[in-house]
């Protein structure tokens, strides 16, 4: 069975602090994909990153970075020097060939305080 | 802007009624997915269509149905509406060349309120 756990329900940080959002996944597939989406207060879901199970290299995009560790089944997301515009709900998702659908975590609500 | 469009943005209706939500996928995308997002249930996968055919089914109620038309737009029909159906309904699309693991791009959602 496929499952994604985002244990942090809500996080608050002060602007310019770094923050890490945790994502732990479960799957028996050897080929799978992990995603992060952002849902700002306006409500739309914005795609941030897609990573396949064979690529464990960390990825950095501006202030965003992702740490994929197969050994701990985690795909954590770090925002460096957080800004108020980063305030949103962030979802981690898993997709594998078995099941043919996305499995979303319950989301982490991030509030960046100015 | 993801390129996925959904109409209407907001819908207010009464219990027992039937509504239709519409989605147009990104140009070139063959798959359409429907999701329901409510406060207590999170983001729930409902159903997927690929090139007009149903491909995967999630937690979709029997009162709900969907279809994908030859021009690839999709409609989600919700009938005998209950208060608990109030939620944000998202449509997403993907190219879906990799067996359901391609990136899904989401529309802005339709907020349904059942009174």
mmCIF file of C-alpha atoms in Angstrom:
data_model
loop_
_atom_site.group_PDB
_atom_site.id
_atom_site.type_symbol
_atom_site.label_atom_id
_atom_site.label_comp_id
_atom_site.label_asym_id
_atom_site.label_seq_id
_atom_site.Cartn_x
_atom_site.Cartn_y
_atom_site.Cartn_z
ATOM 1 C CA UNK A 1 0.000 0.000 0.000
ATOM 2 C CA UNK A 2 1.104 3.525 -0.667
ATOM 3 C CA UNK A 3 1.064 6.127 2.072
ATOM 4 C CA UNK A 4 2.435 9.581 2.767
ATOM 5 C CA UNK A 5 2.785 11.018 6.239
ATOM 6 C CA UNK A 6 3.288 14.662 7.035
ATOM 7 C CA UNK A 7 3.475 14.654 10.787
ATOM 8 C CA UNK A 8 3.750 18.422 11.151
ATOM 9 C CA UNK A 9 0.260 19.827 10.984
ATOM 10 C CA UNK A 10 1.171 23.475 11.543
ATOM 11 C CA UNK A 11 4.455 25.339 11.714
ATOM 12 C CA UNK A 12 5.060 29.003 12.487
ATOM 13 C CA UNK A 13 8.369 30.716 11.877
ATOM 14 C CA UNK A 14 9.567 34.281 11.924
ATOM 15 C CA UNK A 15 10.544 35.791 8.616
ATOM 16 C CA UNK A 16 14.107 34.972 7.484
ATOM 17 C CA UNK A 17 14.250 31.788 9.527
ATOM 18 C CA UNK A 18 14.878 28.484 7.788
ATOM 19 C CA UNK A 19 12.166 25.847 8.009
ATOM 20 C CA UNK A 20 12.025 22.173 7.087
ATOM 21 C CA UNK A 21 8.818 20.356 6.229
ATOM 22 C CA UNK A 22 8.946 16.621 6.750
ATOM 23 C CA UNK A 23 7.534 13.961 4.468
ATOM 24 C CA UNK A 24 7.739 10.227 5.078
ATOM 25 C CA UNK A 25 6.395 7.769 2.549
ATOM 26 C CA UNK A 26 5.599 4.072 2.303
ATOM 27 C CA UNK A 27 5.604 1.991 -0.839
ATOM 28 C CA UNK A 28 6.670 -1.457 -1.941
ATOM 29 C CA UNK A 29 7.299 -0.326 -5.490
ATOM 30 C CA UNK A 30 10.898 0.088 -6.541
ATOM 31 C CA UNK A 31 9.973 2.757 -9.045
ATOM 32 C CA UNK A 32 8.032 5.660 -7.676
ATOM 33 C CA UNK A 33 7.837 9.424 -7.787
ATOM 34 C CA UNK A 34 7.597 12.015 -5.069
ATOM 35 C CA UNK A 35 6.098 15.461 -5.378
ATOM 36 C CA UNK A 36 5.635 18.639 -3.420
ATOM 37 C CA UNK A 37 2.786 21.050 -3.996
ATOM 38 C CA UNK A 38 2.067 24.436 -2.458
ATOM 39 C CA UNK A 39 -1.441 25.672 -1.669
ATOM 40 C CA UNK A 40 -1.390 29.394 -0.864
ATOM 41 C CA UNK A 41 -4.368 31.081 0.809
ATOM 42 C CA UNK A 42 -5.868 31.761 -2.622
ATOM 43 C CA UNK A 43 -6.510 28.010 -2.839
ATOM 44 C CA UNK A 44 -4.854 26.756 -5.997
ATOM 45 C CA UNK A 45 -2.368 23.873 -5.876
ATOM 46 C CA UNK A 46 0.998 24.784 -7.329
ATOM 47 C CA UNK A 47 3.467 22.138 -8.430
ATOM 48 C CA UNK A 48 6.934 22.544 -6.931
ATOM 49 C CA UNK A 49 8.990 19.438 -7.657
ATOM 50 C CA UNK A 50 8.907 15.872 -8.960
ATOM 51 C CA UNK A 51 11.611 13.391 -8.024
ATOM 52 C CA UNK A 52 12.003 9.748 -9.094
ATOM 53 C CA UNK A 53 13.132 6.981 -6.801
ATOM 54 C CA UNK A 54 16.403 6.449 -8.627
ATOM 55 C CA UNK A 55 17.631 9.976 -8.173
ATOM 56 C CA UNK A 56 18.708 10.658 -4.605
ATOM 57 C CA UNK A 57 20.580 13.824 -5.397
ATOM 58 C CA UNK A 58 19.408 16.769 -3.388
ATOM 59 C CA UNK A 59 17.858 19.549 -5.390
ATOM 60 C CA UNK A 60 18.015 23.272 -4.862
ATOM 61 C CA UNK A 61 15.861 25.875 -6.515
ATOM 62 C CA UNK A 62 16.459 29.344 -5.186
ATOM 63 C CA UNK A 63 15.466 29.364 -1.514
ATOM 64 C CA UNK A 64 13.889 25.912 -1.827
ATOM 65 C CA UNK A 65 15.770 22.660 -1.379
ATOM 66 C CA UNK A 66 14.734 19.045 -1.165
ATOM 67 C CA UNK A 67 16.453 16.192 0.650
ATOM 68 C CA UNK A 68 15.516 12.718 -0.602
ATOM 69 C CA UNK A 69 16.711 9.812 1.537
ATOM 70 C CA UNK A 70 15.613 6.326 0.530
ATOM 71 C CA UNK A 71 17.152 4.818 3.646
ATOM 72 C CA UNK A 72 14.636 6.659 5.811
ATOM 73 C CA UNK A 73 11.859 6.891 3.181
ATOM 74 C CA UNK A 74 11.844 10.645 3.511
ATOM 75 C CA UNK A 75 11.579 13.532 1.105
ATOM 76 C CA UNK A 76 11.961 16.675 3.175
ATOM 77 C CA UNK A 77 11.547 20.214 1.965
ATOM 78 C CA UNK A 78 13.528 23.157 3.308
ATOM 79 C CA UNK A 79 12.800 26.818 2.778
ATOM 80 C CA UNK A 80 15.770 29.032 3.483
ATOM 81 C CA UNK A 81 15.302 32.615 4.682
ATOM 82 C CA UNK A 82 11.536 32.253 4.753
ATOM 83 C CA UNK A 83 9.308 35.071 3.535
ATOM 84 C CA UNK A 84 5.692 35.963 4.248
ATOM 85 C CA UNK A 85 4.777 34.826 0.730
ATOM 86 C CA UNK A 86 5.851 31.319 1.709
ATOM 87 C CA UNK A 87 2.831 31.089 4.012
ATOM 88 C CA UNK A 88 0.769 28.250 2.585
ATOM 89 C CA UNK A 89 -0.187 24.634 3.043
ATOM 90 C CA UNK A 90 2.411 22.304 1.580
ATOM 91 C CA UNK A 91 1.520 18.826 0.393
ATOM 92 C CA UNK A 92 3.817 15.927 -0.254
ATOM 93 C CA UNK A 93 2.579 13.240 -2.652
ATOM 94 C CA UNK A 94 3.644 9.813 -3.877
ATOM 95 C CA UNK A 95 2.902 8.103 -7.146
ATOM 96 C CA UNK A 96 3.907 4.585 -8.129
ATOM 97 C CA UNK A 97 3.079 2.279 -11.003
ATOM 98 C CA UNK A 98 0.969 0.210 -8.656
ATOM 99 C CA UNK A 99 -2.276 1.994 -7.954
ATOM 100 C CA UNK A 100 -2.003 4.505 -10.777
ATOM 101 C CA UNK A 101 -2.854 7.478 -8.622
ATOM 102 C CA UNK A 102 -1.343 10.098 -6.391
ATOM 103 C CA UNK A 103 -1.318 9.621 -2.641
ATOM 104 C CA UNK A 104 -1.241 12.917 -0.816
ATOM 105 C CA UNK A 105 -0.173 13.609 2.718
ATOM 106 C CA UNK A 106 -2.437 15.633 4.955
ATOM 107 C CA UNK A 107 -0.402 18.776 4.415
ATOM 108 C CA UNK A 108 1.642 21.087 6.611
ATOM 109 C CA UNK A 109 0.347 24.601 7.168
ATOM 110 C CA UNK A 110 3.258 27.033 7.268
ATOM 111 C CA UNK A 111 2.830 30.536 8.638
ATOM 112 C CA UNK A 112 5.663 32.988 8.236
ATOM 113 C CA UNK A 113 5.356 35.861 10.685
ATOM 114 C CA UNK A 114 6.756 39.213 9.580
ATOM 115 C CA UNK B 1 -1.346 29.723 -14.210
ATOM 116 C CA UNK B 2 -1.260 25.928 -14.656
ATOM 117 C CA UNK B 3 -3.222 25.936 -17.908
ATOM 118 C CA UNK B 4 -6.025 23.876 -16.380
ATOM 119 C CA UNK B 5 -9.351 25.688 -16.258
ATOM 120 C CA UNK B 6 -12.336 24.934 -14.071
ATOM 121 C CA UNK B 7 -15.796 26.407 -14.038
ATOM 122 C CA UNK B 8 -17.564 27.654 -12.108
ATOM 123 C CA UNK B 9 -15.292 29.072 -9.390
ATOM 124 C CA UNK B 10 -18.040 29.072 -6.816
ATOM 125 C CA UNK B 11 -21.287 27.177 -6.600
ATOM 126 C CA UNK B 12 -23.949 27.474 -3.945
ATOM 127 C CA UNK B 13 -26.839 25.071 -4.007
ATOM 128 C CA UNK B 14 -29.294 23.266 -1.766
ATOM 129 C CA UNK B 15 -29.392 19.743 -0.430
ATOM 130 C CA UNK B 16 -30.860 17.229 -2.826
ATOM 131 C CA UNK B 17 -29.828 19.172 -5.900
ATOM 132 C CA UNK B 18 -27.527 18.143 -8.737
ATOM 133 C CA UNK B 19 -24.581 20.137 -10.071
ATOM 134 C CA UNK B 20 -22.011 19.766 -12.834
ATOM 135 C CA UNK B 21 -18.433 20.908 -12.546
ATOM 136 C CA UNK B 22 -16.409 21.414 -15.671
ATOM 137 C CA UNK B 23 -12.692 21.071 -16.353
ATOM 138 C CA UNK B 24 -10.516 21.729 -19.384
ATOM 139 C CA UNK B 25 -7.057 20.144 -19.226
ATOM 140 C CA UNK B 26 -3.789 21.688 -20.348
ATOM 141 C CA UNK B 27 -3.203 21.535 -24.049
ATOM 142 C CA UNK B 28 -1.735 18.129 -24.909
ATOM 143 C CA UNK B 29 -2.699 16.439 -21.644
ATOM 144 C CA UNK B 30 -4.727 13.264 -22.032
ATOM 145 C CA UNK B 31 -5.510 12.493 -18.413
ATOM 146 C CA UNK B 32 -7.904 14.300 -16.136
ATOM 147 C CA UNK B 33 -8.155 13.683 -12.409
ATOM 148 C CA UNK B 34 -10.787 14.848 -9.960
ATOM 149 C CA UNK B 35 -10.116 15.502 -6.281
ATOM 150 C CA UNK B 36 -12.210 16.613 -3.354
ATOM 151 C CA UNK B 37 -10.656 18.718 -0.621
ATOM 152 C CA UNK B 38 -12.596 19.144 2.582
ATOM 153 C CA UNK B 39 -11.421 20.269 6.001
ATOM 154 C CA UNK B 40 -11.858 16.907 7.675
ATOM 155 C CA UNK B 41 -10.872 14.601 4.800
ATOM 156 C CA UNK B 42 -7.946 16.394 3.245
ATOM 157 C CA UNK B 43 -7.232 15.922 -0.452
ATOM 158 C CA UNK B 44 -9.090 12.859 -1.707
ATOM 159 C CA UNK B 45 -8.654 11.343 -5.139
ATOM 160 C CA UNK B 46 -12.002 10.686 -6.798
ATOM 161 C CA UNK B 47 -11.483 9.452 -10.329
ATOM 162 C CA UNK B 48 -9.197 9.569 -13.360
ATOM 163 C CA UNK B 49 -9.999 9.577 -17.052
ATOM 164 C CA UNK B 50 -7.478 8.955 -19.782
ATOM 165 C CA UNK B 51 -8.359 9.867 -23.348
ATOM 166 C CA UNK B 52 -12.061 9.388 -22.713
ATOM 167 C CA UNK B 53 -11.852 6.170 -20.712
ATOM 168 C CA UNK B 54 -12.071 5.722 -16.958
ATOM 169 C CA UNK B 55 -8.655 4.600 -15.736
ATOM 170 C CA UNK B 56 -8.649 4.733 -11.952
ATOM 171 C CA UNK B 57 -11.216 5.161 -9.244
ATOM 172 C CA UNK B 58 -10.677 6.437 -5.757
ATOM 173 C CA UNK B 59 -13.076 7.349 -3.002
ATOM 174 C CA UNK B 60 -15.878 8.450 -5.265
ATOM 175 C CA UNK B 61 -19.438 8.146 -4.003
ATOM 176 C CA UNK B 62 -22.088 6.449 -6.109
ATOM 177 C CA UNK B 63 -23.941 9.780 -6.217
ATOM 178 C CA UNK B 64 -20.984 11.218 -8.101
ATOM 179 C CA UNK B 65 -20.076 10.466 -11.689
ATOM 180 C CA UNK B 66 -17.691 11.839 -14.252
ATOM 181 C CA UNK B 67 -16.930 11.651 -17.908
ATOM 182 C CA UNK B 68 -14.337 12.863 -20.358
ATOM 183 C CA UNK B 69 -15.450 14.047 -23.757
ATOM 184 C CA UNK B 70 -13.749 13.663 -27.158
ATOM 185 C CA UNK B 71 -12.285 17.167 -26.862
ATOM 186 C CA UNK B 72 -10.764 15.925 -23.544
ATOM 187 C CA UNK B 73 -12.674 18.268 -21.281
ATOM 188 C CA UNK B 74 -14.242 16.561 -18.306
ATOM 189 C CA UNK B 75 -17.336 17.005 -16.191
ATOM 190 C CA UNK B 76 -17.960 15.871 -12.642
ATOM 191 C CA UNK B 77 -21.619 15.388 -11.789
ATOM 192 C CA UNK B 78 -22.691 15.473 -8.169
ATOM 193 C CA UNK B 79 -26.268 14.501 -7.385
ATOM 194 C CA UNK B 80 -28.532 14.226 -4.335
ATOM 195 C CA UNK B 81 -26.221 16.688 -2.673
ATOM 196 C CA UNK B 82 -25.715 16.578 1.074
ATOM 197 C CA UNK B 83 -24.258 19.146 3.444
ATOM 198 C CA UNK B 84 -21.124 17.020 3.705
ATOM 199 C CA UNK B 85 -20.437 17.414 -0.004
ATOM 200 C CA UNK B 86 -19.452 21.028 0.586
ATOM 201 C CA UNK B 87 -15.800 21.143 -0.408
ATOM 202 C CA UNK B 88 -13.260 22.411 -2.868
ATOM 203 C CA UNK B 89 -13.219 20.246 -5.985
ATOM 204 C CA UNK B 90 -10.040 20.198 -8.005
ATOM 205 C CA UNK B 91 -9.381 18.988 -11.471
ATOM 206 C CA UNK B 92 -5.840 18.128 -12.501
ATOM 207 C CA UNK B 93 -4.360 17.029 -15.792
ATOM 208 C CA UNK B 94 -1.233 15.275 -16.944
ATOM 209 C CA UNK B 95 0.287 13.955 -20.124
ATOM 210 C CA UNK B 96 0.225 10.515 -18.494
ATOM 211 C CA UNK B 97 2.789 8.791 -20.665
ATOM 212 C CA UNK B 98 4.351 7.092 -17.651
ATOM 213 C CA UNK B 99 1.470 5.124 -16.210
ATOM 214 C CA UNK B 100 0.073 7.698 -13.846
ATOM 215 C CA UNK B 101 3.316 9.024 -12.429
ATOM 216 C CA UNK B 102 3.570 12.170 -14.499
ATOM 217 C CA UNK B 103 3.230 15.513 -12.825
ATOM 218 C CA UNK B 104 -0.357 16.567 -12.309
ATOM 219 C CA UNK B 105 -1.158 20.221 -12.851
ATOM 220 C CA UNK B 106 -4.111 21.491 -10.911
ATOM 221 C CA UNK B 107 -6.858 23.880 -11.835
ATOM 222 C CA UNK B 108 -7.984 26.672 -9.516
ATOM 223 C CA UNK B 109 -10.802 24.564 -8.082
ATOM 224 C CA UNK B 110 -14.550 24.905 -7.719
ATOM 225 C CA UNK B 111 -15.792 25.737 -4.259
ATOM 226 C CA UNK B 112 -19.111 23.999 -3.685
ATOM 227 C CA UNK B 113 -21.337 25.059 -0.829
ATOM 228 C CA UNK B 114 -24.397 22.978 -0.085
ATOM 229 C CA UNK B 115 -26.966 24.712 2.122
#
